Short mmCIF file of C-alpha atoms in Angstrom, two decimals:
data_model
loop_
_atom_site.label_atom_id
_atom_site.label_comp_id
_atom_site.label_asym_id
_atom_site.label_seq_id
_atom_site.Cartn_x
_atom_site.Cartn_y
_atom_site.Cartn_z
CA UNK A 1 -10.27 -0.52 -2.52
CA UNK A 2 -12.85 1.05 -4.76
CA UNK A 3 -12.68 2.88 -8.03
CA UNK A 4 -14.38 6.24 -8.12
CA UNK A 5 -15.98 8.27 -10.89
CA UNK A 6 -14.06 8.48 -14.15
CA UNK A 7 -13.07 11.77 -15.76
CA UNK A 8 -14.73 11.50 -19.17
CA UNK A 9 -18.09 10.60 -20.61
CA UNK A 10 -18.32 7.80 -23.17
CA UNK A 11 -20.98 6.21 -25.31
CA UNK A 12 -21.96 2.96 -23.69
CA UNK A 13 -21.00 -0.04 -25.84
CA UNK A 14 -21.34 -2.70 -23.10
CA UNK A 15 -24.29 -4.26 -21.31
CA UNK A 16 -22.77 -2.99 -18.05
CA UNK A 17 -23.39 -0.85 -16.20
CA UNK A 18 -27.14 -1.32 -16.28
CA UNK A 19 -28.82 2.10 -16.56
CA UNK A 20 -25.51 3.56 -17.73
CA UNK A 21 -27.06 5.47 -20.64
CA UNK A 22 -29.68 6.96 -18.36
CA UNK A 23 -27.02 8.06 -15.89
CA UNK A 24 -25.00 9.80 -18.61
CA UNK A 25 -28.08 11.57 -19.94
CA UNK A 26 -28.46 13.03 -16.45
CA UNK A 27 -24.92 14.41 -16.65
CA UNK A 28 -23.01 11.76 -14.65
CA UNK A 29 -19.58 10.57 -15.78
CA UNK A 30 -18.98 6.84 -15.55
CA UNK A 31 -15.87 4.63 -15.50
CA UNK A 32 -15.29 1.90 -18.01
CA UNK A 33 -17.26 -1.11 -16.78
CA UNK A 34 -14.50 -3.72 -16.33
CA UNK A 35 -11.23 -3.52 -14.45
CA UNK A 36 -8.24 -5.38 -13.08
CA UNK A 37 -5.99 -4.12 -10.29
CA UNK A 38 -2.82 -5.36 -8.64
CA UNK A 39 -2.39 -4.23 -5.02
CA UNK A 40 -0.04 -4.55 -2.07
CA UNK A 41 -0.88 -3.96 1.60
CA UNK A 42 1.37 -3.89 4.66
CA UNK A 43 -0.35 -4.09 8.06
CA UNK A 44 0.42 -4.11 11.79
CA UNK A 45 -2.45 -4.95 14.13
CA UNK A 46 -2.96 -5.85 17.83
CA UNK A 47 -4.69 -9.22 18.30
CA UNK A 48 -6.65 -10.70 21.20
CA UNK A 49 -5.86 -14.35 22.00
CA UNK A 50 -9.26 -15.83 22.85
CA UNK A 51 -8.14 -19.35 23.73
CA UNK A 52 -5.14 -21.68 23.74
CA UNK A 53 -5.78 -25.42 24.02
CA UNK A 54 -3.01 -28.03 24.26
CA UNK A 55 -3.45 -31.76 23.65
CA UNK A 56 -1.29 -34.89 23.47
CA UNK A 57 -0.69 -35.45 27.19
CA UNK A 58 -2.90 -35.22 30.33
CA UNK A 59 -0.66 -32.51 31.83
CA UNK A 60 -0.86 -30.43 28.66
CA UNK A 61 -4.63 -30.62 28.75
CA UNK A 62 -4.59 -29.36 32.37
CA UNK A 63 -2.51 -26.28 31.52
CA UNK A 64 -3.87 -22.75 31.40
CA UNK A 65 -1.61 -20.50 29.33
CA UNK A 66 -1.94 -16.78 30.04
CA UNK A 67 -1.11 -15.03 26.76
CA UNK A 68 -3.96 -12.63 26.13
CA UNK A 69 -2.41 -10.22 23.64
CA UNK A 70 -0.52 -10.74 20.40
CA UNK A 71 0.89 -8.50 17.69
CA UNK A 72 0.21 -9.37 14.06
CA UNK A 73 2.36 -8.00 11.27
CA UNK A 74 2.05 -9.02 7.68
CA UNK A 75 1.44 -8.14 4.07
CA UNK A 76 -0.52 -9.38 1.11
CA UNK A 77 -0.53 -9.00 -2.62
CA UNK A 78 -3.81 -9.40 -4.49
CA UNK A 79 -5.23 -9.39 -7.98
CA UNK A 80 -8.76 -8.06 -8.26
CA UNK A 81 -11.23 -8.22 -11.11
CA UNK A 82 -14.34 -6.02 -10.98
CA UNK A 83 -17.38 -4.89 -12.93
CA UNK A 84 -19.80 -2.00 -12.45
CA UNK A 85 -23.21 -3.71 -12.41
CA UNK A 86 -25.03 -0.39 -11.92
CA UNK A 87 -23.58 3.14 -12.06
CA UNK A 88 -23.57 3.11 -8.26
CA UNK A 89 -22.72 -0.58 -7.60
CA UNK A 90 -19.44 -2.40 -8.26
CA UNK A 91 -18.77 -6.07 -7.48
CA UNK A 92 -15.39 -7.79 -7.50
CA UNK A 93 -13.44 -10.94 -6.76
CA UNK A 94 -10.05 -11.17 -5.02
CA UNK A 95 -7.22 -13.67 -5.41
CA UNK A 96 -3.88 -13.26 -3.66
CA UNK A 97 -1.29 -14.37 -1.15
CA UNK A 98 -0.83 -13.33 2.49
CA UNK A 99 2.32 -13.45 4.61
CA UNK A 100 2.03 -12.76 8.33
CA UNK A 101 3.40 -13.48 11.79
CA UNK A 102 1.62 -13.40 15.14
CA UNK A 103 3.72 -13.04 18.30
CA UNK A 104 2.28 -13.32 21.82
CA UNK A 105 4.10 -13.05 25.14
CA UNK A 106 3.32 -15.87 27.59
CA UNK A 107 2.77 -14.13 30.93
CA UNK A 108 2.33 -17.26 33.02
CA UNK A 109 1.40 -20.94 32.91
CA UNK A 110 -0.76 -22.66 35.53
CA UNK A 111 -1.75 -26.29 35.89
CA UNK A 112 -4.86 -27.71 37.58
CA UNK A 113 -3.75 -30.88 39.39
CA UNK A 114 -7.19 -31.63 40.88
CA UNK A 115 -7.99 -34.07 38.08
CA UNK A 116 -5.07 -36.37 38.93
CA UNK A 117 -4.97 -38.98 41.71
CA UNK A 118 -2.70 -38.56 44.74
CA UNK A 119 -0.34 -41.30 43.51
CA UNK A 120 -0.40 -40.16 39.89
CA UNK A 121 3.02 -38.86 38.82
CA UNK A 122 1.27 -36.35 36.57
CA UNK A 123 -0.11 -34.66 39.70
CA UNK A 124 3.39 -33.82 40.93
CA UNK A 125 4.53 -32.68 37.47
CA UNK A 126 1.46 -30.48 37.22
CA UNK A 127 2.11 -28.99 40.68
CA UNK A 128 5.70 -28.26 39.73
CA UNK A 129 4.64 -26.46 36.56
CA UNK A 130 2.08 -24.50 38.58
CA UNK A 131 4.79 -23.29 40.98
CA UNK A 132 7.22 -22.34 38.24
CA UNK A 133 4.68 -20.91 35.81
CA UNK A 134 4.68 -17.41 37.35
CA UNK A 135 8.44 -16.97 36.86
CA UNK A 136 8.84 -17.40 33.13
CA UNK A 137 11.61 -15.52 31.31
CA UNK A 138 10.53 -12.20 29.80
CA UNK A 139 11.16 -13.49 26.28
CA UNK A 140 8.83 -16.49 26.62
CA UNK A 141 6.58 -16.16 23.59
CA UNK A 142 4.76 -18.22 21.03
CA UNK A 143 5.04 -17.29 17.39
CA UNK A 144 2.82 -18.36 14.51
CA UNK A 145 3.66 -18.04 10.83
CA UNK A 146 0.48 -17.42 8.87
CA UNK A 147 1.30 -17.60 5.17
CA UNK A 148 -1.24 -18.79 2.64
CA UNK A 149 -3.50 -18.15 -0.31
CA UNK A 150 -6.25 -15.55 0.00
CA UNK A 151 -9.51 -15.25 -1.93
CA UNK A 152 -12.73 -13.35 -1.45
CA UNK A 153 -15.54 -11.19 -2.84
CA UNK A 154 -16.62 -7.62 -2.30
CA UNK A 155 -18.85 -4.76 -3.37
CA UNK A 156 -18.69 -0.97 -3.52
CA UNK A 157 -21.56 1.52 -3.28
CA UNK A 158 -20.58 4.93 -4.68
CA UNK A 159 -22.15 8.29 -5.43
CA UNK A 160 -21.36 11.97 -5.63
CA UNK A 161 -22.53 15.56 -5.99
CA UNK A 162 -20.46 17.84 -8.19
CA UNK A 163 -16.81 17.16 -7.46
CA UNK A 164 -17.52 15.60 -4.07
CA UNK A 165 -17.89 11.83 -3.79
CA UNK A 166 -18.70 9.25 -1.11
CA UNK A 167 -18.50 5.47 -1.09
CA UNK A 168 -18.65 2.39 1.09
CA UNK A 169 -16.48 -0.58 0.22
CA UNK A 170 -17.16 -4.01 1.80
CA UNK A 171 -15.42 -7.34 1.29
CA UNK A 172 -14.97 -10.76 2.85
CA UNK A 173 -11.75 -12.75 2.44
CA UNK A 174 -10.59 -16.20 3.51
CA UNK A 175 -6.93 -17.13 3.92
CA UNK A 176 -5.91 -20.79 4.15
CA UNK A 177 -2.70 -21.14 6.19
CA UNK A 178 -0.14 -23.42 4.54
CA UNK A 179 2.48 -24.04 7.28
CA UNK A 180 -0.05 -25.06 9.97
CA UNK A 181 -3.70 -26.07 9.99
CA UNK A 182 -5.75 -22.90 10.15
CA UNK A 183 -7.48 -20.03 8.46
CA UNK A 184 -8.04 -16.31 8.69
CA UNK A 185 -11.51 -14.91 8.02
CA UNK A 186 -11.69 -11.16 7.49
CA UNK A 187 -14.62 -8.80 6.95
CA UNK A 188 -13.85 -5.20 5.96
CA UNK A 189 -16.20 -2.20 5.65
CA UNK A 190 -14.63 1.12 4.64
CA UNK A 191 -16.59 4.38 4.22
CA UNK A 192 -14.78 7.27 2.51
CA UNK A 193 -15.51 10.82 1.36
CA UNK A 194 -13.37 12.97 -0.91
CA UNK A 195 -12.94 15.59 -3.61
CA UNK A 196 -11.84 15.29 -7.24
CA UNK A 197 -9.97 17.62 -9.62
CA UNK A 198 -10.04 17.18 -13.42
CA UNK A 199 -7.18 18.16 -15.73
CA UNK A 200 -6.53 18.18 -19.47
CA UNK A 201 -6.11 14.87 -21.26
CA UNK A 202 -8.45 12.93 -18.99
CA UNK A 203 -6.19 13.18 -15.96
CA UNK A 204 -7.84 13.32 -12.56
CA UNK A 205 -6.76 13.54 -8.92
CA UNK A 206 -8.99 12.31 -6.07
CA UNK A 207 -8.16 12.88 -2.41
CA UNK A 208 -10.14 11.18 0.33
CA UNK A 209 -10.40 10.51 4.06
CA UNK A 210 -12.38 7.87 5.87
CA UNK A 211 -12.33 4.93 8.22
CA UNK A 212 -11.90 1.17 8.03
CA UNK A 213 -13.74 -1.45 10.06
CA UNK A 214 -11.96 -4.80 10.07
CA UNK A 215 -13.16 -7.93 11.86
CA UNK A 216 -10.48 -10.65 11.80
CA UNK A 217 -11.03 -14.19 13.11
CA UNK A 218 -8.04 -16.55 13.19
CA UNK A 219 -8.30 -20.30 13.91
CA UNK A 220 -4.97 -22.10 14.06
CA UNK A 221 -3.76 -25.55 15.05
CA UNK A 222 -0.66 -27.68 14.65
CA UNK A 223 2.34 -29.25 16.36
CA UNK A 224 3.57 -27.64 19.57
CA UNK A 225 7.06 -27.51 18.09
CA UNK A 226 5.83 -25.08 15.42
CA UNK A 227 4.98 -22.43 18.02
CA UNK A 228 8.50 -21.02 18.08
CA UNK A 229 8.91 -21.55 21.84
CA UNK A 230 12.28 -21.11 23.58
CA UNK A 231 14.63 -24.08 23.14
CA UNK A 232 14.36 -25.04 26.83
CA UNK A 233 10.60 -25.49 26.50
CA UNK A 234 11.02 -27.42 23.26
CA UNK A 235 13.21 -29.93 25.08
CA UNK A 236 10.55 -30.41 27.77
CA UNK A 237 7.90 -30.93 25.10
CA UNK A 238 10.08 -33.53 23.39
CA UNK A 239 10.24 -35.50 26.63
CA UNK A 240 6.65 -34.95 27.74
CA UNK A 241 4.63 -35.06 24.51
CA UNK A 242 6.58 -35.26 21.24
CA UNK A 243 3.26 -35.45 19.38
CA UNK A 244 1.65 -32.60 21.33
CA UNK A 245 -0.80 -30.34 19.49
CA UNK A 246 -2.18 -26.85 19.98
CA UNK A 247 -5.36 -25.01 19.02
CA UNK A 248 -5.43 -21.20 19.11
CA UNK A 249 -8.32 -18.82 18.48
CA UNK A 250 -7.50 -15.13 17.89
CA UNK A 251 -9.46 -12.05 16.84
CA UNK A 252 -8.73 -8.44 15.98
CA UNK A 253 -8.37 -6.21 19.03
CA UNK A 254 -9.12 -2.80 17.51
CA UNK A 255 -11.70 -2.96 14.73
CA UNK A 256 -11.63 0.68 13.55
CA UNK A 257 -8.84 2.90 12.25
CA UNK A 258 -8.66 6.08 10.18
CA UNK A 259 -7.47 6.23 6.57
CA UNK A 260 -6.28 8.96 4.20
CA UNK A 261 -5.18 8.62 0.61
CA UNK A 262 -5.31 9.68 -3.03
CA UNK A 263 -6.04 8.19 -6.43
CA UNK A 264 -4.58 9.53 -9.67
CA UNK A 265 -5.96 8.68 -13.11
CA UNK A 266 -3.48 9.10 -15.98
CA UNK A 267 -6.39 8.66 -18.40
CA UNK A 268 -9.57 6.57 -18.58
CA UNK A 269 -7.50 3.37 -18.77
CA UNK A 270 -4.80 3.59 -16.10
CA UNK A 271 -4.75 4.82 -12.49
CA UNK A 272 -2.81 4.38 -9.25
CA UNK A 273 -3.88 4.59 -5.64
CA UNK A 274 -2.06 5.02 -2.32
CA UNK A 275 -3.63 4.90 1.14
CA UNK A 276 -2.34 5.00 4.73
CA UNK A 277 -4.19 3.78 7.80
CA UNK A 278 -3.45 5.22 11.23
CA UNK A 279 -4.43 4.43 14.81
CA UNK A 280 -4.01 1.14 16.73
CA UNK A 281 -3.97 -0.66 13.37
CA UNK A 282 -1.46 0.76 10.87
CA UNK A 283 -1.66 0.03 7.15
CA UNK A 284 -0.05 1.02 3.87
CA UNK A 285 -1.87 0.21 0.64
CA UNK A 286 -0.81 0.66 -3.00
CA UNK A 287 -2.65 -0.37 -6.18
CA UNK A 288 -2.37 0.00 -9.95
CA UNK A 289 -5.51 -0.46 -12.05
CA UNK A 290 -6.44 -0.96 -15.70
CA UNK A 291 -10.01 -0.46 -16.96
CA UNK A 292 -11.62 -1.74 -20.13
#
């Protein structure tokens, strides 16, 4: 999330932002150049399951699992450090931790027995699975826990006329999953427009609306037993392939959602921000910032 224009003018005593003196001579007000913020985000997002591959046994490798949609819910807490390089350009780094869960309903399971010989016992097991795979219990799901460290970089382009402002915030983050082998790669671009009100003592309120584009790519792998399958299926896996593995590729289903929020500056040093996202992807975002 970006930081907008600050409420008071100051004599520049730092190398950054470059061209800061020139901007102030033209009547622009600038924020202090350096900042740290602590933020929390809660998110719920539909996910498309692109592929599910199973290994560890010939029958597993012949399976086709129909589970096209998943629901991701999670949260993250991040620490961000930033600097205004130019009056209109901010760059920042992100370090944090993400907790999330992806749940997908398994609609059916089919098995291609054509690759097994007529006398191969795997052929009959595969045929049996194929016959039973359309009658799975309604609660047959696979669940993935996706907790891990997150880090990334980003930039903000900002400008304004009078008390109106506009900005575009872009960042790329990488989350390394700790419980299973995998990662989450996320690119976010968020344009916003808003209005600001100044008050005595350097206080300032900014209200904004906008949109968020989010492209999420998830690559996950691990033991079949870590999928959170029903106990009956776990028993079958224990007998069939105790060392069975899975590979899952998922991506964000809906890339755009709307956002609305506000930012309140207590003075030139401290400010808080709250934002809500609405649409297919729902988000809540809170941040507290300190500038130097």
